[in-house]
CSV table of C-alpha atoms and ligand atoms in Angstrom, one decimal:
chain,number,residue,atom,x,y,z
V,1,UNK,CA,138.6,103.8,82.0
V,2,UNK,CA,136.3,105.7,84.4
V,3,UNK,CA,138.6,104.8,87.4
V,4,UNK,CA,138.3,108.3,88.8
V,5,UNK,CA,134.5,108.7,88.2
V,6,UNK,CA,131.7,108.2,90.8
V,7,UNK,CA,129.2,105.9,89.2
V,8,UNK,CA,125.7,105.3,90.5
V,9,UNK,CA,123.7,102.4,89.1
V,10,UNK,CA,119.9,102.1,89.3
V,11,UNK,CA,118.9,98.5,89.1
V,12,UNK,CA,116.7,95.5,89.9
V,13,UNK,CA,117.6,91.9,90.5
V,14,UNK,CA,119.1,89.3,88.2
V,15,UNK,CA,119.6,91.4,85.0
V,16,UNK,CA,120.9,94.3,86.9
V,17,UNK,CA,123.3,92.2,89.0
V,18,UNK,CA,125.0,91.0,85.9
V,19,UNK,CA,126.0,94.5,84.9
V,20,UNK,CA,126.8,95.2,88.5
V,21,UNK,CA,129.4,92.4,88.7
V,22,UNK,CA,130.9,93.6,85.4
V,23,UNK,CA,131.3,97.1,86.7
V,24,UNK,CA,132.7,95.8,90.0
V,25,UNK,CA,135.5,94.1,88.1
V,26,UNK,CA,136.7,97.3,86.5
V,27,UNK,CA,135.7,100.2,88.8
V,28,UNK,CA,137.2,100.7,92.3
V,29,UNK,CA,134.6,99.8,94.9
V,30,UNK,CA,134.7,103.2,96.6
V,31,UNK,CA,133.5,104.8,93.3
V,32,UNK,CA,130.5,102.5,92.9
V,33,UNK,CA,127.0,102.9,94.4
V,34,UNK,CA,124.1,100.6,93.6
V,35,UNK,CA,120.6,101.9,94.2
V,36,UNK,CA,118.3,98.9,94.2
V,37,UNK,CA,114.6,98.4,93.7
V,38,UNK,CA,112.8,97.4,96.9
V,39,UNK,CA,109.3,97.4,95.4
V,40,UNK,CA,109.5,93.5,95.3
V,41,UNK,CA,110.1,93.4,99.1
V,42,UNK,CA,107.6,91.8,101.3
V,43,UNK,CA,106.9,90.4,104.8
V,44,UNK,CA,106.7,86.6,104.5
V,45,UNK,CA,106.7,84.0,107.2
V,46,UNK,CA,107.5,86.8,109.7
V,47,UNK,CA,110.6,87.9,107.8
V,48,UNK,CA,111.5,90.9,105.7
V,49,UNK,CA,112.5,89.6,102.2
V,50,UNK,CA,114.3,92.0,99.9
V,51,UNK,CA,115.0,89.9,96.8
V,52,UNK,CA,116.7,92.4,94.6
V,53,UNK,CA,119.0,93.7,97.3
V,54,UNK,CA,119.9,90.1,98.1
V,55,UNK,CA,120.4,89.2,94.5
V,56,UNK,CA,122.8,92.1,94.0
V,57,UNK,CA,124.6,91.5,97.4
V,58,UNK,CA,125.0,87.8,96.8
V,59,UNK,CA,126.2,88.4,93.2
V,60,UNK,CA,128.8,91.0,94.3
V,61,UNK,CA,129.9,88.6,97.1
V,62,UNK,CA,130.4,85.8,94.7
V,63,UNK,CA,127.8,83.7,96.5
V,64,UNK,CA,124.8,83.8,94.2
V,65,UNK,CA,123.3,80.6,92.8
V,66,UNK,CA,124.5,80.5,89.2
V,67,UNK,CA,121.5,78.6,87.9
V,68,UNK,CA,118.7,80.7,89.4
V,69,UNK,CA,120.6,84.0,89.4
V,70,UNK,CA,119.1,84.6,92.9
V,71,UNK,CA,119.5,82.9,96.3
V,72,UNK,CA,122.7,81.2,97.6
V,73,UNK,CA,124.7,78.6,95.7
V,74,UNK,CA,124.6,75.2,97.3
V,75,UNK,CA,121.6,76.0,99.4
V,76,UNK,CA,118.9,73.5,100.6
V,77,UNK,CA,115.3,73.9,101.7
V,78,UNK,CA,115.1,71.6,104.7
V,79,UNK,CA,113.5,74.3,107.0
V,80,UNK,CA,110.9,75.2,104.4
V,81,UNK,CA,110.0,71.5,103.7
V,82,UNK,CA,109.8,71.0,107.5
V,83,UNK,CA,107.5,74.0,107.8
V,84,UNK,CA,105.3,72.4,105.2
V,85,UNK,CA,105.3,68.8,106.5
V,86,UNK,CA,105.0,69.6,110.2
V,87,UNK,CA,102.7,72.6,110.1
V,88,UNK,CA,101.1,72.6,106.6
V,89,UNK,CA,102.5,76.1,105.8
V,90,UNK,CA,102.2,77.0,102.1
V,91,UNK,CA,105.8,77.2,100.8
V,92,UNK,CA,105.3,78.7,97.3
V,93,UNK,CA,108.2,81.1,97.9
V,94,UNK,CA,111.5,79.2,98.0
V,95,UNK,CA,113.6,80.3,101.0
V,96,UNK,CA,116.8,78.4,101.2
V,97,UNK,CA,118.2,77.3,104.6
V,98,UNK,CA,121.4,79.5,104.3
V,99,UNK,CA,119.4,82.3,102.7
V,100,UNK,CA,117.2,82.3,105.8
V,101,UNK,CA,120.1,83.6,107.8
V,102,UNK,CA,120.1,86.8,105.8
V,103,UNK,CA,116.3,87.3,106.2
V,104,UNK,CA,116.5,86.6,110.0
V,105,UNK,CA,119.4,89.0,110.5
V,106,UNK,CA,117.8,91.7,108.4
V,107,UNK,CA,114.4,91.3,110.1
V,108,UNK,CA,116.1,91.4,113.6
V,109,UNK,CA,117.9,94.7,112.7
V,110,UNK,CA,114.7,96.2,111.3
V,111,UNK,CA,112.8,95.2,114.5
V,112,UNK,CA,115.5,96.8,116.6
V,113,UNK,CA,114.8,100.1,114.8
V,114,UNK,CA,117.6,100.1,112.2
V,115,UNK,CA,116.7,101.5,108.8
V,116,UNK,CA,116.8,99.2,105.7
V,117,UNK,CA,119.8,101.3,104.5
V,118,UNK,CA,121.7,100.5,107.7
V,119,UNK,CA,120.6,96.9,107.8
V,120,UNK,CA,121.8,96.5,104.2
V,121,UNK,CA,125.1,98.2,104.9
V,122,UNK,CA,125.8,95.8,107.8
V,123,UNK,CA,124.7,92.7,105.8
V,124,UNK,CA,126.7,93.6,102.7
V,125,UNK,CA,129.9,94.5,104.7
V,126,UNK,CA,129.7,91.2,106.5
V,127,UNK,CA,129.6,89.4,103.2
V,128,UNK,CA,132.7,91.4,102.0
V,129,UNK,CA,130.8,93.7,99.5
V,130,UNK,CA,132.9,96.9,99.3
V,131,UNK,CA,130.7,98.9,96.9
V,132,UNK,CA,127.8,100.8,98.4
V,133,UNK,CA,124.6,98.9,98.2
V,134,UNK,CA,121.6,101.2,98.9
V,135,UNK,CA,117.8,100.5,99.0
V,136,UNK,CA,115.9,103.0,96.9
V,137,UNK,CA,114.0,104.0,100.1
V,138,UNK,CA,113.7,103.1,103.7
V,139,UNK,CA,110.0,103.3,103.4
V,140,UNK,CA,108.0,100.3,102.3
V,141,UNK,CA,106.7,100.9,98.8
V,142,UNK,CA,105.3,97.6,97.7
V,143,UNK,CA,104.6,97.1,94.0
V,144,UNK,CA,101.0,96.1,93.3
V,145,UNK,CA,100.0,94.5,90.0
V,146,UNK,CA,96.5,94.7,88.8
V,147,UNK,CA,95.7,91.6,86.7
V,148,UNK,CA,92.8,90.6,84.5
V,149,UNK,CA,92.4,87.1,86.2
V,150,UNK,CA,93.0,87.8,89.9
V,151,UNK,CA,92.5,91.6,90.4
V,152,UNK,CA,95.3,93.2,92.4
V,153,UNK,CA,98.3,90.9,93.4
V,154,UNK,CA,101.3,91.6,95.6
V,155,UNK,CA,104.5,91.6,93.5
V,156,UNK,CA,105.8,88.2,94.6
V,157,UNK,CA,102.3,86.6,94.3
V,158,UNK,CA,102.3,87.8,90.7
V,159,UNK,CA,105.9,87.1,89.9
V,160,UNK,CA,106.6,83.8,91.8
V,161,UNK,CA,103.3,82.3,92.8
V,162,UNK,CA,101.6,82.9,89.4
V,163,UNK,CA,104.9,82.8,87.5
V,164,UNK,CA,104.1,86.2,85.9
V,165,UNK,CA,101.4,84.5,83.7
V,166,UNK,CA,98.4,86.7,84.7
V,167,UNK,CA,97.7,89.4,82.2
V,168,UNK,CA,98.9,92.7,83.6
V,169,UNK,CA,96.5,95.7,83.5
V,170,UNK,CA,98.4,98.3,85.6
V,171,UNK,CA,101.0,98.7,88.3
V,172,UNK,CA,101.0,100.9,91.3
V,173,UNK,CA,103.6,101.7,94.0
V,174,UNK,CA,101.7,101.7,97.2
V,175,UNK,CA,102.6,104.6,99.5
V,176,UNK,CA,105.2,106.2,97.1
V,177,UNK,CA,103.6,109.7,97.6
V,178,UNK,CA,104.6,109.5,101.3
V,179,UNK,CA,108.0,108.0,100.6
V,180,UNK,CA,111.4,109.7,100.7
V,181,UNK,CA,114.9,109.1,99.4
V,182,UNK,CA,117.5,108.0,101.9
V,183,UNK,CA,120.1,110.7,102.5
V,184,UNK,CA,122.8,108.2,101.2
V,185,UNK,CA,121.0,107.9,97.8
V,186,UNK,CA,120.7,111.7,97.6
V,187,UNK,CA,124.3,112.2,98.4
V,188,UNK,CA,125.6,109.5,96.0
V,189,UNK,CA,123.5,110.9,93.1
V,190,UNK,CA,124.6,114.5,93.9
V,191,UNK,CA,128.2,113.4,93.7
V,192,UNK,CA,127.7,111.1,90.6
V,193,UNK,CA,129.8,111.7,87.5
V,194,UNK,CA,127.8,109.0,85.6
V,195,UNK,CA,124.4,107.4,86.3
V,196,UNK,CA,123.7,104.1,84.7
V,197,UNK,CA,120.3,102.4,84.4
V,198,UNK,CA,120.8,98.7,84.3
V,199,UNK,CA,119.1,96.4,81.8
V,200,UNK,CA,116.4,95.5,84.4
V,201,UNK,CA,112.7,95.5,83.7
V,202,UNK,CA,111.7,99.2,83.3
V,203,UNK,CA,108.1,98.6,84.5
V,204,UNK,CA,108.8,96.2,87.4
V,205,UNK,CA,112.3,97.2,88.6
V,206,UNK,CA,113.0,100.8,87.5
V,207,UNK,CA,109.5,102.3,87.8
V,208,UNK,CA,109.5,101.7,91.6
V,209,UNK,CA,112.8,103.5,91.9
V,210,UNK,CA,111.6,106.4,89.8
V,211,UNK,CA,108.4,106.5,91.9
V,212,UNK,CA,110.2,107.4,95.2
V,213,UNK,CA,109.4,110.9,96.1
V,214,UNK,CA,112.1,113.2,94.9
V,215,UNK,CA,113.9,110.7,92.6
V,216,UNK,CA,112.7,112.0,89.2
V,217,UNK,CA,113.4,115.6,90.3
V,218,UNK,CA,116.9,114.7,91.5
V,219,UNK,CA,117.8,112.9,88.4
V,220,UNK,CA,116.5,115.6,86.1
V,221,UNK,CA,118.5,118.2,88.0
V,222,UNK,CA,121.8,116.4,87.4
V,223,UNK,CA,124.1,117.6,84.6
V,224,UNK,CA,125.9,114.3,84.0
V,225,UNK,CA,125.5,111.4,81.6
V,226,UNK,CA,122.5,109.3,82.5
V,227,UNK,CA,122.6,106.2,80.4
V,228,UNK,CA,120.1,103.2,80.1
V,229,UNK,CA,121.1,99.8,78.8
V,230,UNK,CA,118.4,98.0,76.8
V,231,UNK,CA,116.8,94.9,78.4
V,232,UNK,CA,115.2,94.1,75.0
V,233,UNK,CA,117.3,92.1,72.5
V,234,UNK,CA,115.9,91.1,69.2
V,235,UNK,CA,112.3,91.8,70.3
V,236,UNK,CA,112.5,89.7,73.5
V,237,UNK,CA,113.7,90.0,77.0
V,238,UNK,CA,116.8,88.0,78.0
V,239,UNK,CA,114.9,86.7,81.1
V,240,UNK,CA,111.5,87.5,82.6
V,241,UNK,CA,108.4,89.3,81.5
V,242,UNK,CA,109.6,92.6,80.0
V,243,UNK,CA,108.3,91.8,76.5
V,244,UNK,CA,105.1,90.2,77.7
V,245,UNK,CA,104.3,93.3,79.9
V,246,UNK,CA,105.1,95.6,77.0
V,247,UNK,CA,102.6,93.7,74.8
V,248,UNK,CA,100.0,93.8,77.6
V,249,UNK,CA,100.4,97.5,77.8
V,250,UNK,CA,100.0,97.8,74.1
V,251,UNK,CA,103.6,98.5,73.2
V,252,UNK,CA,105.9,96.7,70.8
V,253,UNK,CA,109.0,95.3,72.5
V,254,UNK,CA,111.5,97.6,70.8
V,255,UNK,CA,114.5,99.5,72.2
V,256,UNK,CA,112.8,102.7,71.0
V,257,UNK,CA,110.0,102.0,73.5
V,258,UNK,CA,112.4,101.3,76.3
V,259,UNK,CA,114.2,104.6,75.5
V,260,UNK,CA,110.8,106.3,75.5
V,261,UNK,CA,110.0,104.9,79.0
V,262,UNK,CA,113.0,106.9,80.2
V,263,UNK,CA,112.1,110.2,78.4
V,264,UNK,CA,113.2,113.2,80.3
V,265,UNK,CA,115.7,111.2,82.4
V,266,UNK,CA,118.3,109.7,80.1
V,267,UNK,CA,120.7,111.4,77.7
V,268,UNK,CA,122.3,108.2,76.4
V,269,UNK,CA,121.2,104.7,75.5
V,270,UNK,CA,123.1,101.5,75.0
V,271,UNK,CA,121.4,99.5,72.3
V,272,UNK,CA,122.1,95.9,71.3
V,273,UNK,CA,123.8,94.9,68.1
V,274,UNK,CA,120.9,92.6,67.3
V,275,UNK,CA,118.4,95.5,67.5
V,276,UNK,CA,117.4,98.0,64.9
V,277,UNK,CA,119.1,101.4,65.4
V,278,UNK,CA,117.2,103.8,67.7
V,279,UNK,CA,117.0,106.4,64.9
V,280,UNK,CA,116.8,109.3,67.3
V,281,UNK,CA,118.9,112.4,66.8
V,282,UNK,CA,118.1,113.8,70.2
V,283,UNK,CA,119.6,110.9,72.2
V,284,UNK,CA,123.1,109.6,72.0
V,285,UNK,CA,123.2,105.8,71.5
V,286,UNK,CA,125.7,103.1,70.8
V,287,UNK,CA,125.2,99.5,69.6
V,288,UNK,CA,127.2,96.8,71.4
V,289,UNK,CA,126.6,93.2,72.6
V,290,UNK,CA,124.4,93.6,75.7
V,291,UNK,CA,123.8,89.8,76.1
V,292,UNK,CA,125.7,88.9,79.3
V,293,UNK,CA,126.2,85.2,79.3
V,294,UNK,CA,129.8,84.9,80.4
V,295,UNK,CA,131.8,86.8,83.0
V,296,UNK,CA,133.7,88.3,80.0
V,297,UNK,CA,130.4,89.6,78.5
V,298,UNK,CA,129.6,91.4,81.7
V,299,UNK,CA,133.0,93.0,82.0
V,300,UNK,CA,132.9,93.9,78.2
V,301,UNK,CA,129.5,95.6,78.4
V,302,UNK,CA,130.5,97.5,81.5
V,303,UNK,CA,133.8,98.6,79.9
V,304,UNK,CA,132.3,99.5,76.5
V,305,UNK,CA,129.5,101.5,78.2
V,306,UNK,CA,132.0,103.5,80.3
V,307,UNK,CA,134.5,104.0,77.5
V,308,UNK,CA,131.7,105.3,75.3
V,309,UNK,CA,130.4,107.7,77.9
V,310,UNK,CA,133.9,109.0,78.6
V,311,UNK,CA,134.3,109.7,74.8
V,312,UNK,CA,131.4,112.2,75.0
V,313,UNK,CA,133.5,114.6,77.0
V,314,UNK,CA,136.9,113.7,75.5
Z,1,FO1,N1,112.1,83.6,92.4
Z,1,FO1,C1,111.3,82.5,91.9
Z,1,FO1,O1,111.0,82.4,90.8
Z,1,FO1,N2,110.8,81.6,92.8
Z,1,FO1,C2,111.1,81.6,94.2
Z,1,FO1,O2,110.7,80.8,94.9
Z,1,FO1,C3,112.0,82.7,94.6
Z,1,FO1,C4,112.4,82.8,95.9
Z,1,FO1,C5,113.3,83.8,96.3
Z,1,FO1,C6,113.8,83.8,97.6
Z,1,FO1,C7,114.7,84.8,98.0
Z,1,FO1,C8,115.1,85.8,97.0
Z,1,FO1,O3,116.0,86.7,97.4
Z,1,FO1,C9,114.6,85.7,95.7
Z,1,FO1,C10,113.7,84.7,95.3
Z,1,FO1,N3,113.3,84.7,94.0
Z,1,FO1,C11,112.4,83.7,93.6
Z,1,FO1,C12,113.6,85.7,93.0
Z,1,FO1,C13,112.8,86.9,93.1
Z,1,FO1,O4,111.6,86.9,93.8
Z,1,FO1,C14,112.5,87.6,91.8
Z,1,FO1,O5,113.4,87.2,90.8
Z,1,FO1,C15,112.6,89.1,91.9
Z,1,FO1,O6,111.8,89.6,92.9
Z,1,FO1,C16,112.4,89.8,90.6
Z,1,FO1,O7,113.4,90.6,90.5
């Protein structure tokens, strides 16, 4: 099963990390590259916070908090509570005491002139992550959400502070036109035998990756399977605002609309057994269980997806 194939996965945070750990259990680490959304990143309390990179890194390192799906298991928030009680700082974004070590070290490396790619390499190696973990860009490309109630919000203000309740009007990727792909992302994609798009939110997690200058052109130039996994199961998102955003953008939450989002990029689609068939003759698709509740589910989805893709060329 795909043991000799180079696999590149494009992904966001919690949903993407579930597929990532499934893949990491069956594919040799040197064959796996994860290209992670950094549109959610922000400077906060003087620190560079990269939630999706950290979620994937902690998940692969076996350190992630199993209840939240992000942050470190067994963490506390003494520093944050002290910041609030001593100095009255607003602590709407929960930064755990242990988690702070990652943000401090990353921020230190960035301030010393290291790129985010290099800082991420050092952090992930230190935590024993053998697969390559790459930010989508070394440039800051913050996702901005235009809302009905509050006008434009920074991503984490929208997602965490307002718990993704404001009605979304549009999304922009600030500075994407001046951005570039890290050479490591270019090189990994150029050598890829298979590209997977994880079941992350297409609008919030994948659109930022596709917005990096050169990414769409690079993907469309590849002559390999590029396969997306549905984040919509039975008309709803497993977690998070995918279905809500689709409705606010005037779209029904169907797998067909997810596949449509990736038009021109994907040549395969993993649909869920609970969904209606895609009904498209121009796109290969398979229906399997995509709900990843247990470690077995994550491994099974990764395995079924790779076996299916390999059967295309068999
Ligand atoms: N998500 C929350 O819902 N509330 C938080 O306070 C929060 C803090 C946080 C700190 C570090 C980190 O790496 C992630 C954190 N997340 C939090 C998750 C994260 O902001 C979102 O899940 C993603 O950005 C969306 O993929």
